[in-house]
Amino acid sequence: MKKLFLLLSICSFGFAAMAQQSVDGVRSSTDYAPSTSDSRNNGFGIKGGLNLIDLHGSDTENYSDLSNLKTYHVGVYAQFGLNDKVSIQPEILFSRKGFDDRASSTGSSNNPVRETRLDYVQVPVLFVYNFLDNVSVHVGPQASLLVRVKDQDVEKSIDGAGFHSLDYGVVGGLEARVGPARVGARYDLGLAKIYDDPSASGRQAFSNVKNGAFQVYVGIGFTN
């Protein structure tokens, strides 16, 4: 996780540099929709990007050859300005999470790799603060509904496989914008345990395992 926070710090310096650059022919975030008083804080849009999965919890050390996934998320958002710097941004995202591990705690290379894929519909509600004209910080709570489980290449029922159907957590990150385009990085910290009944999936030693993901994304905004 330290590496992820380091990467987030690097991204923040990059975003600040973007905000200070003057690009000829490219409008700022506040003048591409003259019909609104402050277009960066109002409207809706689409977004999508990369998930770098980062499981956490005291029982993650019990996995053998744990391999965190590189997956994706995609969805829509709406933004409601409260003033020229502050807005509220709810989102609806489809986000794939999961992991690979060995079938035995011995870690033998002869044991097969188990693939676990967890598909969520996520609803973050974010507080957005523009601390620079084109750079903002995003932070807020998130609720997630598990809608599909694929374990060892077999699609399984959520209850039958022993997973919690509801996840919740917090999200925080930074975003830079040029006109209607945006690019961002955030960390998605799950606070609920992945497993409701670990014995149902043969993972009795993994009761305290939680989702986490470092996300980078691009998006396009449309104003009201």
mmCIF file of C-alpha atoms in Angstrom:
data_model
loop_
_atom_site.group_PDB
_atom_site.id
_atom_site.type_symbol
_atom_site.label_atom_id
_atom_site.label_comp_id
_atom_site.label_asym_id
_atom_site.label_seq_id
_atom_site.Cartn_x
_atom_site.Cartn_y
_atom_site.Cartn_z
ATOM 1 C CA MET A 1 0.000 0.000 0.000
ATOM 2 C CA LYS A 2 2.969 2.312 0.609
ATOM 3 C CA LYS A 3 3.808 2.094 -3.087
ATOM 4 C CA LEU A 4 0.259 3.129 -3.969
ATOM 5 C CA PHE A 5 0.357 6.194 -1.742
ATOM 6 C CA LEU A 6 3.744 7.101 -3.217
ATOM 7 C CA LEU A 7 2.269 6.881 -6.695
ATOM 8 C CA LEU A 8 -0.661 9.035 -5.599
ATOM 9 C CA SER A 9 1.802 11.648 -4.314
ATOM 10 C CA ILE A 10 3.644 11.635 -7.633
ATOM 11 C CA CYS A 11 0.341 12.084 -9.470
ATOM 12 C CA SER A 12 -0.503 15.083 -7.287
ATOM 13 C CA PHE A 13 2.688 16.871 -8.336
ATOM 14 C CA GLY A 14 1.893 16.072 -11.960
ATOM 15 C CA PHE A 15 -1.628 17.454 -11.621
ATOM 16 C CA ALA A 16 -0.336 20.645 -10.048
ATOM 17 C CA ALA A 17 2.100 21.044 -12.932
ATOM 18 C CA MET A 18 -0.738 20.558 -15.430
ATOM 19 C CA ALA A 19 -2.743 23.267 -13.716
ATOM 20 C CA GLN A 20 0.096 25.800 -14.099
ATOM 21 C CA GLN A 21 0.671 25.159 -17.774
ATOM 22 C CA SER A 22 -0.909 27.426 -20.381
ATOM 23 C CA VAL A 23 -1.881 25.476 -23.475
ATOM 24 C CA ASP A 24 -2.646 27.597 -26.545
ATOM 25 C CA GLY A 25 -6.044 26.896 -28.018
ATOM 26 C CA VAL A 26 -7.303 24.864 -25.049
ATOM 27 C CA ARG A 27 -10.039 26.402 -22.933
ATOM 28 C CA SER A 28 -9.976 26.292 -19.172
ATOM 29 C CA SER A 29 -12.456 24.269 -17.137
ATOM 30 C CA THR A 30 -14.624 27.317 -16.521
ATOM 31 C CA ASP A 31 -15.189 28.611 -20.036
ATOM 32 C CA TYR A 32 -16.276 25.633 -22.151
ATOM 33 C CA ALA A 33 -19.900 26.126 -21.113
ATOM 34 C CA PRO A 34 -20.743 29.812 -20.941
ATOM 35 C CA SER A 35 -24.355 29.000 -20.089
ATOM 36 C CA THR A 36 -23.338 28.065 -16.528
ATOM 37 C CA SER A 37 -21.725 30.276 -13.902
ATOM 38 C CA ASP A 38 -18.994 27.752 -13.136
ATOM 39 C CA SER A 39 -19.058 24.792 -15.514
ATOM 40 C CA ARG A 40 -16.386 22.766 -13.730
ATOM 41 C CA ASN A 41 -18.761 22.287 -10.777
ATOM 42 C CA ASN A 42 -21.943 21.384 -12.635
ATOM 43 C CA GLY A 43 -22.966 18.715 -15.112
ATOM 44 C CA PHE A 44 -22.542 15.028 -15.738
ATOM 45 C CA GLY A 45 -20.211 12.745 -17.643
ATOM 46 C CA ILE A 46 -18.721 9.345 -18.312
ATOM 47 C CA LYS A 47 -15.489 7.906 -17.003
ATOM 48 C CA GLY A 48 -13.441 4.724 -16.994
ATOM 49 C CA GLY A 49 -10.005 3.421 -16.191
ATOM 50 C CA LEU A 50 -7.682 0.935 -14.541
ATOM 51 C CA ASN A 51 -7.989 -0.836 -11.180
ATOM 52 C CA LEU A 52 -4.783 -1.972 -9.468
ATOM 53 C CA ILE A 53 -6.197 -4.309 -6.837
ATOM 54 C CA ASP A 54 -4.657 -4.124 -3.360
ATOM 55 C CA LEU A 55 -6.166 -6.576 -0.845
ATOM 56 C CA HIS A 56 -5.633 -5.685 2.798
ATOM 57 C CA GLY A 57 -6.432 -7.175 6.187
ATOM 58 C CA SER A 58 -4.592 -9.346 8.690
ATOM 59 C CA ASP A 59 -5.336 -12.614 6.858
ATOM 60 C CA THR A 60 -3.864 -11.620 3.480
ATOM 61 C CA GLU A 61 -0.559 -13.102 4.660
ATOM 62 C CA ASN A 62 -2.212 -16.550 4.614
ATOM 63 C CA TYR A 63 -2.525 -16.534 0.828
ATOM 64 C CA SER A 64 0.048 -18.484 -1.175
ATOM 65 C CA ASP A 65 1.527 -16.643 -4.160
ATOM 66 C CA LEU A 66 -1.082 -13.928 -3.959
ATOM 67 C CA SER A 67 -1.304 -11.987 -7.210
ATOM 68 C CA ASN A 68 -3.326 -8.785 -7.216
ATOM 69 C CA LEU A 69 -5.163 -8.078 -10.436
ATOM 70 C CA LYS A 70 -5.085 -5.278 -12.966
ATOM 71 C CA THR A 71 -8.726 -4.842 -13.938
ATOM 72 C CA TYR A 72 -11.035 -1.978 -14.887
ATOM 73 C CA HIS A 73 -13.922 0.246 -13.860
ATOM 74 C CA VAL A 74 -16.381 2.263 -15.948
ATOM 75 C CA GLY A 75 -19.411 4.388 -15.198
ATOM 76 C CA VAL A 76 -21.155 7.754 -15.033
ATOM 77 C CA TYR A 77 -21.165 10.684 -12.653
ATOM 78 C CA ALA A 78 -23.146 13.844 -11.905
ATOM 79 C CA GLN A 79 -21.750 16.984 -10.299
ATOM 80 C CA PHE A 80 -23.669 19.619 -8.351
ATOM 81 C CA GLY A 81 -21.891 22.871 -7.548
ATOM 82 C CA LEU A 82 -22.401 24.489 -4.158
ATOM 83 C CA ASN A 83 -20.147 27.451 -4.960
ATOM 84 C CA ASP A 84 -17.176 28.256 -7.205
ATOM 85 C CA LYS A 85 -14.902 25.778 -5.380
ATOM 86 C CA VAL A 86 -17.074 23.133 -3.730
ATOM 87 C CA SER A 87 -19.360 20.515 -5.268
ATOM 88 C CA ILE A 88 -20.915 17.116 -4.550
ATOM 89 C CA GLN A 89 -20.312 14.312 -7.051
ATOM 90 C CA PRO A 90 -22.257 11.030 -6.895
ATOM 91 C CA GLU A 91 -21.162 8.251 -9.260
ATOM 92 C CA ILE A 92 -22.386 4.840 -10.423
ATOM 93 C CA LEU A 93 -19.551 2.515 -11.444
ATOM 94 C CA PHE A 94 -19.105 -1.064 -12.561
ATOM 95 C CA SER A 95 -15.823 -2.173 -10.989
ATOM 96 C CA ARG A 96 -14.065 -5.532 -11.272
ATOM 97 C CA LYS A 97 -11.933 -6.707 -8.358
ATOM 98 C CA GLY A 98 -10.392 -10.007 -7.292
ATOM 99 C CA PHE A 99 -7.138 -11.908 -6.984
ATOM 100 C CA ASP A 100 -5.171 -15.025 -7.932
ATOM 101 C CA ASP A 101 -3.633 -17.433 -5.416
ATOM 102 C CA ARG A 102 -2.403 -21.011 -5.058
ATOM 103 C CA ALA A 103 -4.795 -23.729 -3.950
ATOM 104 C CA SER A 104 -2.582 -24.829 -1.056
ATOM 105 C CA SER A 105 -0.958 -22.944 1.820
ATOM 106 C CA THR A 106 2.256 -24.888 1.131
ATOM 107 C CA GLY A 107 2.884 -22.610 -1.835
ATOM 108 C CA SER A 108 3.987 -25.471 -4.070
ATOM 109 C CA SER A 109 4.419 -24.432 -7.686
ATOM 110 C CA ASN A 110 2.625 -27.644 -8.678
ATOM 111 C CA ASN A 111 -0.627 -26.488 -7.138
ATOM 112 C CA PRO A 112 -3.111 -24.826 -9.498
ATOM 113 C CA VAL A 113 -3.751 -21.095 -9.439
ATOM 114 C CA ARG A 114 -7.201 -20.136 -8.171
ATOM 115 C CA GLU A 115 -8.773 -17.179 -9.931
ATOM 116 C CA THR A 116 -11.348 -15.161 -8.048
ATOM 117 C CA ARG A 117 -13.231 -12.386 -9.848
ATOM 118 C CA LEU A 118 -15.612 -10.086 -7.981
ATOM 119 C CA ASP A 119 -17.799 -7.668 -9.943
ATOM 120 C CA TYR A 120 -19.311 -4.751 -8.030
ATOM 121 C CA VAL A 121 -21.715 -1.925 -8.714
ATOM 122 C CA GLN A 122 -20.271 0.944 -6.696
ATOM 123 C CA VAL A 123 -21.875 4.202 -5.617
ATOM 124 C CA PRO A 124 -19.394 6.742 -4.222
ATOM 125 C CA VAL A 125 -20.657 10.147 -3.078
ATOM 126 C CA LEU A 126 -17.733 12.543 -3.187
ATOM 127 C CA PHE A 127 -16.981 15.945 -1.739
ATOM 128 C CA VAL A 128 -15.032 17.871 -4.413
ATOM 129 C CA TYR A 129 -12.885 20.888 -3.636
ATOM 130 C CA ASN A 130 -11.107 22.873 -6.374
ATOM 131 C CA PHE A 131 -7.912 24.064 -4.692
ATOM 132 C CA LEU A 132 -6.578 25.177 -8.098
ATOM 133 C CA ASP A 133 -8.534 26.253 -11.172
ATOM 134 C CA ASN A 134 -8.207 22.878 -12.883
ATOM 135 C CA VAL A 135 -7.197 20.589 -10.002
ATOM 136 C CA SER A 136 -9.516 19.218 -7.321
ATOM 137 C CA VAL A 137 -9.413 16.823 -4.401
ATOM 138 C CA HIS A 138 -12.144 14.179 -4.102
ATOM 139 C CA VAL A 139 -13.077 12.348 -0.898
ATOM 140 C CA GLY A 140 -16.171 10.577 0.369
ATOM 141 C CA PRO A 141 -17.962 7.353 1.350
ATOM 142 C CA GLN A 142 -18.772 4.506 -1.002
ATOM 143 C CA ALA A 143 -21.246 1.609 -0.978
ATOM 144 C CA SER A 144 -20.790 -1.408 -3.264
ATOM 145 C CA LEU A 145 -23.064 -4.276 -4.247
ATOM 146 C CA LEU A 146 -21.469 -7.543 -5.338
ATOM 147 C CA VAL A 147 -23.342 -8.665 -8.459
ATOM 148 C CA ARG A 148 -21.193 -11.492 -9.853
ATOM 149 C CA VAL A 149 -18.654 -14.004 -8.539
ATOM 150 C CA LYS A 150 -16.386 -16.171 -10.652
ATOM 151 C CA ASP A 151 -14.265 -18.565 -8.596
ATOM 152 C CA GLN A 152 -11.783 -20.961 -10.234
ATOM 153 C CA ASP A 153 -13.313 -20.187 -13.665
ATOM 154 C CA VAL A 154 -16.787 -21.161 -12.433
ATOM 155 C CA GLU A 155 -19.555 -18.632 -11.915
ATOM 156 C CA LYS A 156 -21.063 -19.098 -8.456
ATOM 157 C CA SER A 157 -23.890 -17.696 -6.401
ATOM 158 C CA ILE A 158 -22.806 -14.968 -4.019
ATOM 159 C CA ASP A 159 -24.339 -16.546 -0.907
ATOM 160 C CA GLY A 160 -23.320 -20.065 -1.870
ATOM 161 C CA ALA A 161 -19.699 -19.024 -2.328
ATOM 162 C CA GLY A 162 -19.609 -17.372 1.080
ATOM 163 C CA PHE A 163 -19.087 -13.742 0.005
ATOM 164 C CA HIS A 164 -20.606 -10.603 1.481
ATOM 165 C CA SER A 165 -22.976 -9.047 -1.028
ATOM 166 C CA LEU A 166 -22.449 -5.564 0.437
ATOM 167 C CA ASP A 167 -19.146 -3.727 0.669
ATOM 168 C CA TYR A 168 -18.532 -0.223 1.963
ATOM 169 C CA GLY A 169 -15.567 2.059 2.383
ATOM 170 C CA VAL A 170 -14.048 5.432 1.560
ATOM 171 C CA VAL A 171 -12.524 6.939 -1.568
ATOM 172 C CA GLY A 172 -9.969 9.715 -1.917
ATOM 173 C CA GLY A 173 -7.913 11.162 -4.728
ATOM 174 C CA LEU A 174 -7.037 14.001 -7.087
ATOM 175 C CA GLU A 175 -8.323 15.065 -10.491
ATOM 176 C CA ALA A 176 -7.046 17.439 -13.181
ATOM 177 C CA ARG A 177 -9.155 18.909 -15.993
ATOM 178 C CA VAL A 178 -8.597 20.719 -19.273
ATOM 179 C CA GLY A 179 -11.894 21.811 -20.772
ATOM 180 C CA PRO A 180 -14.360 18.923 -20.609
ATOM 181 C CA ALA A 181 -11.605 16.297 -20.332
ATOM 182 C CA ARG A 182 -10.461 14.990 -16.961
ATOM 183 C CA VAL A 183 -7.827 12.590 -15.644
ATOM 184 C CA GLY A 184 -7.616 11.386 -12.067
ATOM 185 C CA ALA A 185 -6.145 8.997 -9.530
ATOM 186 C CA ARG A 186 -7.755 7.758 -6.331
ATOM 187 C CA TYR A 187 -7.567 5.054 -3.717
ATOM 188 C CA ASP A 188 -10.636 2.904 -3.001
ATOM 189 C CA LEU A 189 -10.377 1.564 0.564
ATOM 190 C CA GLY A 190 -12.855 -1.197 1.433
ATOM 191 C CA LEU A 191 -13.810 -1.474 5.109
ATOM 192 C CA ALA A 192 -16.043 -4.568 4.981
ATOM 193 C CA LYS A 193 -14.746 -8.132 4.919
ATOM 194 C CA ILE A 194 -14.955 -9.876 1.554
ATOM 195 C CA TYR A 195 -16.096 -13.198 3.027
ATOM 196 C CA ASP A 196 -19.288 -13.757 4.976
ATOM 197 C CA ASP A 197 -18.588 -17.501 5.336
ATOM 198 C CA PRO A 198 -14.982 -18.345 4.311
ATOM 199 C CA SER A 199 -15.577 -22.083 4.785
ATOM 200 C CA ALA A 200 -18.093 -22.035 1.922
ATOM 201 C CA SER A 201 -15.292 -21.280 -0.524
ATOM 202 C CA GLY A 202 -12.644 -23.401 1.189
ATOM 203 C CA ARG A 203 -10.783 -20.389 2.565
ATOM 204 C CA GLN A 204 -11.275 -20.724 6.311
ATOM 205 C CA ALA A 205 -8.029 -18.872 7.057
ATOM 206 C CA PHE A 206 -9.060 -15.723 5.197
ATOM 207 C CA SER A 207 -11.905 -14.259 7.243
ATOM 208 C CA ASN A 208 -10.216 -10.855 7.623
ATOM 209 C CA VAL A 209 -9.579 -9.856 4.008
ATOM 210 C CA LYS A 210 -10.862 -6.602 2.530
ATOM 211 C CA ASN A 211 -10.948 -4.976 -0.885
ATOM 212 C CA GLY A 212 -8.698 -2.144 -1.912
ATOM 213 C CA ALA A 213 -7.836 -0.637 -5.275
ATOM 214 C CA PHE A 214 -5.709 2.146 -6.682
ATOM 215 C CA GLN A 215 -7.609 3.645 -9.623
ATOM 216 C CA VAL A 216 -6.530 5.842 -12.489
ATOM 217 C CA TYR A 217 -9.134 7.084 -14.957
ATOM 218 C CA VAL A 218 -10.062 9.438 -17.762
ATOM 219 C CA GLY A 219 -13.435 11.032 -18.367
ATOM 220 C CA ILE A 220 -15.448 13.471 -20.418
ATOM 221 C CA GLY A 221 -17.839 15.937 -18.811
ATOM 222 C CA PHE A 222 -21.033 17.476 -20.190
ATOM 223 C CA THR A 223 -22.685 20.497 -18.624
ATOM 224 C CA ASN A 224 -26.311 21.041 -17.704
#
